[in-house]
Amino acid sequence: MVQRFSITLTQLSYFAECAKTLNMTEASQELHIAQSAVSTAINQLEKALGAPLFVRQHSKGLVLTPAGESLLQETREIFGRISNAVESIQAGQNEVRGTIVVACFQTIAPFLLPQLLEKLEANHPELNVEIIEGDHDECMAALKSGRAELAINYDLSEADGVRFQIVGEARPHVIVGTGHRLAKRKRISLSELADDDFVVLNLPGSREYFISLLRLMGVTANVRYRTSSYETVRSMVAMGLGFSILNQRPRIRETYTGEQTAILEISDQVPTLHISMSTLARSRPTAKAAAVMEAVKMLLAESEQTG
C-alpha cells in the first residue's frame, strides 16, 4: 500500500523559511518565488494540520504559535535526516557539497574566518559557506532559529537544546597605550589599574566578563567609554583614553589612528574564555558541519603551536 501524506516537503520548506525570517515577504525573496505562493502553501499546511502555525501581525510580521514551534523542531529533524542521507551518499565519493550557514562571534571572526574559508575552499571546493556575525546572544539566536547550522562562539553561557564542543581558548590580556606608565612591563596585576579609566568592549556577555575580572581582583571598573567595536577599543586605548581587557590578539600593534598599543599579560589567576562550536542537540551534525568543525580545530591547533 502506498503511503500518502497530506503535506509536502515544499510546504515544509516554505514554512521553515517563514519561521526563520518571521516575514512572508522576506521568505518569498529568499525562496525566489511569489509571496502569494508562500502564503498559499502556509494556508494549505495549516488546513492539513488543523492548527494555526503563525499569528499574523499587520506590519509586524509573524509570530510562531505553539503548534508552529513544535512543527519547526520536527521540520529541522526531517530536513536534517534528509541532508544526512544525501551527504552520506556523497561522502562515498569523498565529496562535501552544498551550502552551510555559520554564525560567528564578531570579535573572533576577523582572526579565524579568512583562514577558515581559505582552508575550506582548498579542501572542499564544492562547499559554499555563508557567514552571520554577531555577539554571543545573536549567534545563539541564529543557531536556535535554524538560520545557522553551526555557531563559533565563546562559552559565555549555556543554552538549552544546544550541543557545545570546546575547541580552543582565548586568554585575557590588558592593553594600554605606549605612553602608559605600565607599557614597558611584561606582566601586571589588575589591581595596578584600580585608578585608571576603563574602555570596555560593550557586547552582551563580554562586558560582564571583563568587569567581573576586575571585580575578582577587588577592583571597581572606572568605565569611561563603551563601544561594541573591537578596533575602536584598541584605537581609544592607543590614544591614551584608558586601558582595556581583550581576548583576541592581533599580530600588529598599530591601530586605525596610527598609534600603537602594548599588550600586558595578567599575572592574576583569572578565568579564561573558551572558544566553542555549537550545533543543535537534537540533530546530528551534517557532513558540511563536520567539515567546518574539523577545519576550525586544525586552525586553532596550528595557532596554539605558533602562538
Short mmCIF file of C-alpha atoms in Angstrom, two decimals:
data_model
loop_
_atom_site.label_atom_id
_atom_site.label_comp_id
_atom_site.label_asym_id
_atom_site.label_seq_id
_atom_site.Cartn_x
_atom_site.Cartn_y
_atom_site.Cartn_z
CA MET A 1 0.00 0.00 0.00
CA VAL A 2 1.32 3.40 -0.99
CA GLN A 3 1.56 5.77 1.95
CA ARG A 4 0.23 9.21 1.15
CA PHE A 5 0.73 12.39 3.14
CA SER A 6 -1.44 15.47 3.32
CA ILE A 7 1.60 17.76 3.45
CA THR A 8 4.62 18.14 1.17
CA LEU A 9 8.31 18.86 1.61
CA THR A 10 7.81 22.04 -0.42
CA GLN A 11 5.23 23.27 2.08
CA LEU A 12 7.59 22.43 4.94
CA SER A 13 10.49 24.24 3.27
CA TYR A 14 8.32 27.35 2.80
CA PHE A 15 7.19 27.07 6.41
CA ALA A 16 10.80 26.74 7.65
CA GLU A 17 11.85 29.86 5.73
CA CYS A 18 8.90 31.83 7.15
CA ALA A 19 9.83 30.62 10.64
CA LYS A 20 13.40 31.76 10.02
CA THR A 21 12.55 35.25 8.78
CA LEU A 22 9.17 35.70 10.53
CA ASN A 23 8.16 37.65 7.46
CA MET A 24 6.44 36.23 4.37
CA THR A 25 7.80 38.91 2.07
CA GLU A 26 11.38 38.21 3.13
CA ALA A 27 10.75 34.47 2.93
CA SER A 28 9.45 34.74 -0.62
CA GLN A 29 12.50 36.81 -1.60
CA GLU A 30 14.85 34.22 -0.11
CA LEU A 31 12.97 31.43 -1.88
CA HIS A 32 12.79 33.42 -5.16
CA ILE A 33 9.06 32.83 -5.54
CA ALA A 34 5.95 34.97 -5.34
CA GLN A 35 4.68 35.87 -1.87
CA SER A 36 1.26 34.54 -2.84
CA ALA A 37 2.82 31.08 -3.35
CA VAL A 38 4.30 31.16 0.14
CA SER A 39 1.05 32.34 1.67
CA THR A 40 -0.95 29.64 -0.15
CA ALA A 41 1.47 26.92 0.96
CA ILE A 42 1.27 28.01 4.60
CA ASN A 43 -2.54 28.17 4.46
CA GLN A 44 -2.70 24.68 2.95
CA LEU A 45 -0.30 23.36 5.59
CA GLU A 46 -2.36 24.85 8.42
CA LYS A 47 -5.54 23.41 6.91
CA ALA A 48 -3.97 19.95 6.62
CA LEU A 49 -2.73 20.06 10.22
CA GLY A 50 -5.87 21.63 11.62
CA ALA A 51 -3.94 24.22 13.60
CA PRO A 52 -2.55 27.73 13.01
CA LEU A 53 1.24 27.87 12.71
CA PHE A 54 1.67 31.64 12.83
CA VAL A 55 -0.03 34.65 14.32
CA ARG A 56 -0.19 37.24 11.52
CA GLN A 57 0.57 40.72 12.83
CA HIS A 58 -0.19 43.52 10.40
CA SER A 59 3.02 45.43 9.61
CA LYS A 60 4.85 43.47 12.35
CA GLY A 61 5.46 40.15 10.65
CA LEU A 62 4.78 36.68 12.03
CA VAL A 63 4.90 35.00 15.43
CA LEU A 64 5.11 31.23 15.78
CA THR A 65 2.27 29.57 17.66
CA PRO A 66 2.95 26.59 19.98
CA ALA A 67 1.95 24.31 17.10
CA GLY A 68 4.34 26.20 14.85
CA GLU A 69 7.18 25.84 17.35
CA SER A 70 6.57 22.11 17.54
CA LEU A 71 6.41 21.68 13.76
CA LEU A 72 9.59 23.73 13.33
CA GLN A 73 11.51 21.33 15.58
CA GLU A 74 10.20 18.33 13.67
CA THR A 75 10.89 20.00 10.31
CA ARG A 76 14.50 20.59 11.27
CA GLU A 77 14.76 16.94 12.23
CA ILE A 78 13.25 15.82 8.92
CA PHE A 79 15.48 18.08 6.83
CA GLY A 80 18.49 17.07 8.91
CA ARG A 81 17.85 13.39 8.20
CA ILE A 82 17.40 14.06 4.50
CA SER A 83 20.62 16.09 4.42
CA ASN A 84 22.48 13.35 6.25
CA ALA A 85 21.20 10.73 3.80
CA VAL A 86 22.27 12.81 0.78
CA GLU A 87 25.64 13.63 2.33
CA SER A 88 26.20 10.00 3.27
CA ILE A 89 25.86 9.02 -0.39
CA GLN A 90 28.10 11.88 -1.49
CA ALA A 91 30.65 11.04 1.20
CA GLY A 92 31.13 7.69 -0.52
CA GLN A 93 32.64 9.73 -3.32
CA ASN A 94 34.64 11.90 -0.87
CA GLU A 95 32.57 14.99 -1.65
CA VAL A 96 31.24 17.62 0.72
CA ARG A 97 29.00 20.00 -1.16
CA GLY A 98 26.13 22.39 -0.69
CA THR A 99 25.69 25.48 1.46
CA ILE A 100 26.19 25.84 5.19
CA VAL A 101 25.47 28.95 7.26
CA VAL A 102 27.89 29.57 10.12
CA ALA A 103 27.29 32.11 12.89
CA CYS A 104 30.49 33.55 14.36
CA PHE A 105 31.17 35.82 17.33
CA GLN A 106 32.12 39.16 15.82
CA THR A 107 35.49 39.55 17.56
CA ILE A 108 36.55 36.00 16.66
CA ALA A 109 35.54 36.46 13.01
CA PRO A 110 38.44 38.58 11.67
CA PHE A 111 41.01 36.32 13.32
CA LEU A 112 39.55 33.00 12.20
CA LEU A 113 37.17 33.28 9.27
CA PRO A 114 39.55 34.34 6.46
CA GLN A 115 41.86 31.40 7.17
CA LEU A 116 38.88 29.08 7.67
CA LEU A 117 37.32 29.98 4.33
CA GLU A 118 40.67 29.60 2.57
CA LYS A 119 41.16 26.12 4.03
CA LEU A 120 37.61 25.05 3.20
CA GLU A 121 37.92 26.28 -0.39
CA ALA A 122 41.10 24.22 -0.77
CA ASN A 123 39.76 21.05 0.86
CA HIS A 124 36.07 21.24 -0.11
CA PRO A 125 35.69 23.36 -3.26
CA GLU A 126 32.03 22.33 -3.66
CA LEU A 127 31.13 23.65 -0.19
CA ASN A 128 29.65 27.14 -0.03
CA VAL A 129 29.90 28.91 3.36
CA GLU A 130 27.67 31.82 4.34
CA ILE A 131 28.54 33.84 7.44
CA ILE A 132 26.43 35.54 10.12
CA GLU A 133 28.43 37.74 12.50
CA GLY A 134 27.08 38.89 15.85
CA ASP A 135 27.51 38.89 19.60
CA HIS A 136 27.02 35.78 21.74
CA ASP A 137 23.24 36.13 22.00
CA GLU A 138 22.83 36.83 18.28
CA CYS A 139 24.88 33.77 17.34
CA MET A 140 22.82 31.57 19.65
CA ALA A 141 19.60 33.02 18.26
CA ALA A 142 20.75 32.30 14.70
CA LEU A 143 21.53 28.71 15.66
CA LYS A 144 18.28 28.09 17.53
CA SER A 145 16.14 29.68 14.82
CA GLY A 146 17.70 27.49 12.15
CA ARG A 147 19.26 30.42 10.29
CA ALA A 148 22.69 28.93 11.09
CA GLU A 149 23.68 25.27 11.29
CA LEU A 150 26.83 25.90 13.31
CA ALA A 151 27.97 28.63 15.71
CA ILE A 152 31.54 29.58 16.62
CA ASN A 153 31.34 31.41 19.90
CA TYR A 154 32.76 31.97 23.36
CA ASP A 155 31.46 29.87 26.25
CA LEU A 156 29.87 32.89 27.93
CA SER A 157 26.72 30.99 28.83
CA GLU A 158 24.94 27.71 28.23
CA ALA A 159 21.78 27.27 26.21
CA ASP A 160 19.14 24.55 26.33
CA GLY A 161 18.96 22.31 23.30
CA VAL A 162 22.46 23.20 22.14
CA ARG A 163 25.47 20.88 21.93
CA PHE A 164 28.80 22.61 22.77
CA GLN A 165 32.30 21.46 21.92
CA ILE A 166 35.29 23.37 23.31
CA VAL A 167 37.94 23.76 20.60
CA GLY A 168 40.32 26.40 21.93
CA GLU A 169 40.92 29.10 24.49
CA ALA A 170 41.49 32.83 24.40
CA ARG A 171 43.33 34.06 27.49
CA PRO A 172 42.52 37.61 28.58
CA HIS A 173 45.19 40.30 28.47
CA VAL A 174 45.41 44.01 29.17
CA ILE A 175 46.15 46.61 26.51
CA VAL A 176 47.44 50.12 27.22
CA GLY A 177 48.79 52.94 25.10
CA THR A 178 52.54 53.05 24.53
CA GLY A 179 52.71 56.16 26.72
CA HIS A 180 51.08 54.45 29.70
CA ARG A 181 53.16 54.18 32.88
CA LEU A 182 52.97 50.36 32.71
CA ALA A 183 53.52 49.99 28.95
CA LYS A 184 57.03 48.59 29.24
CA ARG A 185 56.06 45.88 31.69
CA LYS A 186 55.55 42.28 30.56
CA ARG A 187 53.03 41.29 33.24
CA ILE A 188 50.87 43.20 35.67
CA SER A 189 48.25 42.61 38.32
CA LEU A 190 44.82 44.04 37.60
CA SER A 191 44.96 45.81 40.98
CA GLU A 192 47.62 48.10 39.49
CA LEU A 193 44.91 49.57 37.25
CA ALA A 194 42.48 50.38 40.05
CA ASP A 195 42.74 54.14 39.45
CA ASP A 196 42.77 54.00 35.64
CA ASP A 197 39.88 54.65 33.28
CA PHE A 198 38.48 51.55 31.58
CA VAL A 199 37.47 51.29 27.91
CA VAL A 200 35.09 48.34 27.76
CA LEU A 201 34.15 46.20 24.76
CA ASN A 202 30.42 46.66 25.13
CA LEU A 203 28.95 43.39 23.86
CA PRO A 204 26.37 41.28 25.74
CA GLY A 205 28.19 38.75 27.89
CA SER A 206 31.60 40.20 27.05
CA ARG A 207 31.28 43.39 29.12
CA GLU A 208 30.10 41.42 32.15
CA TYR A 209 33.04 39.04 31.76
CA PHE A 210 35.63 41.84 31.58
CA ILE A 211 34.17 43.76 34.52
CA SER A 212 34.00 40.53 36.53
CA LEU A 213 37.76 40.01 36.05
CA LEU A 214 38.44 43.35 37.70
CA ARG A 215 35.90 42.70 40.43
CA LEU A 216 37.57 39.36 41.14
CA MET A 217 40.76 41.26 41.98
CA GLY A 218 38.90 43.75 44.16
CA VAL A 219 38.89 46.48 41.50
CA THR A 220 35.82 48.56 40.70
CA ALA A 221 35.84 49.30 36.96
CA ASN A 222 36.05 53.03 36.20
CA VAL A 223 34.23 52.70 32.88
CA ARG A 224 34.92 55.81 30.84
CA TYR A 225 33.99 54.66 27.35
CA ARG A 226 31.89 51.83 25.93
CA THR A 227 31.96 50.62 22.35
CA SER A 228 30.85 47.46 20.57
CA SER A 229 33.78 47.68 18.13
CA TYR A 230 36.97 45.77 18.89
CA GLU A 231 39.07 48.14 16.78
CA THR A 232 37.51 51.23 18.33
CA VAL A 233 38.53 49.90 21.75
CA ARG A 234 42.11 49.49 20.53
CA SER A 235 42.18 52.97 18.97
CA MET A 236 40.81 54.62 22.11
CA VAL A 237 43.38 52.85 24.26
CA ALA A 238 46.19 53.76 21.86
CA MET A 239 45.17 57.42 22.18
CA GLY A 240 45.58 57.23 25.97
CA LEU A 241 41.87 57.28 26.84
CA GLY A 242 42.16 54.34 29.24
CA PHE A 243 43.10 50.67 29.37
CA SER A 244 41.11 47.67 28.24
CA ILE A 245 40.96 43.92 28.59
CA LEU A 246 40.60 41.78 25.47
CA ASN A 247 40.97 38.12 24.48
CA GLN A 248 41.87 38.07 20.81
CA ARG A 249 45.40 39.23 19.93
CA PRO A 250 46.16 40.89 16.59
CA ARG A 251 49.62 40.37 15.13
CA ILE A 252 50.08 44.10 14.70
CA ARG A 253 50.34 46.77 17.40
CA GLU A 254 49.20 49.68 15.23
CA THR A 255 45.59 50.88 15.36
CA TYR A 256 43.42 52.75 12.87
CA THR A 257 44.66 56.05 14.34
CA GLY A 258 48.27 55.18 13.59
CA GLU A 259 49.07 54.94 17.30
CA GLN A 260 50.08 51.68 18.95
CA THR A 261 49.07 49.61 21.94
CA ALA A 262 51.11 47.46 24.31
CA ILE A 263 49.90 44.02 25.41
CA LEU A 264 50.40 43.13 29.07
CA GLU A 265 49.92 39.64 30.44
CA ILE A 266 47.75 39.31 33.56
CA SER A 267 49.67 37.81 36.49
CA ASP A 268 46.49 37.13 38.50
CA GLN A 269 44.61 33.84 38.32
CA VAL A 270 41.59 34.90 36.28
CA PRO A 271 39.12 32.84 34.27
CA THR A 272 39.83 32.43 30.58
CA LEU A 273 37.32 32.25 27.74
CA HIS A 274 37.00 29.11 25.68
CA ILE A 275 36.12 29.06 22.01
CA SER A 276 33.31 26.63 21.32
CA MET A 277 31.46 25.27 18.34
CA SER A 278 27.76 24.67 18.79
CA THR A 279 25.08 22.70 16.97
CA LEU A 280 21.51 21.85 17.87
CA ALA A 281 21.45 18.91 20.26
CA ARG A 282 18.51 17.21 18.55
CA SER A 283 20.23 16.94 15.17
CA ARG A 284 23.33 15.02 14.25
CA PRO A 285 25.92 17.34 12.65
CA THR A 286 25.85 17.08 8.87
CA ALA A 287 28.92 16.32 6.77
CA LYS A 288 29.10 20.02 5.98
CA ALA A 289 29.17 20.95 9.67
CA ALA A 290 31.71 18.21 10.37
CA ALA A 291 33.99 19.58 7.64
CA VAL A 292 33.83 23.10 9.07
CA MET A 293 34.40 21.87 12.63
CA GLU A 294 37.44 19.83 11.58
CA ALA A 295 38.93 22.84 9.78
CA VAL A 296 38.36 25.09 12.82
CA LYS A 297 40.09 22.58 15.10
CA MET A 298 43.07 22.35 12.77
CA LEU A 299 43.45 26.13 12.54
CA LEU A 300 43.21 26.66 16.29
CA ALA A 301 45.70 23.85 16.92
CA GLU A 302 48.12 25.43 14.45
CA SER A 303 47.61 28.82 16.11
CA GLU A 304 48.44 27.41 19.55
CA GLN A 305 51.63 25.84 18.20
CA THR A 306 52.83 29.11 16.66
CA GLY A 307 51.47 31.41 19.37
#
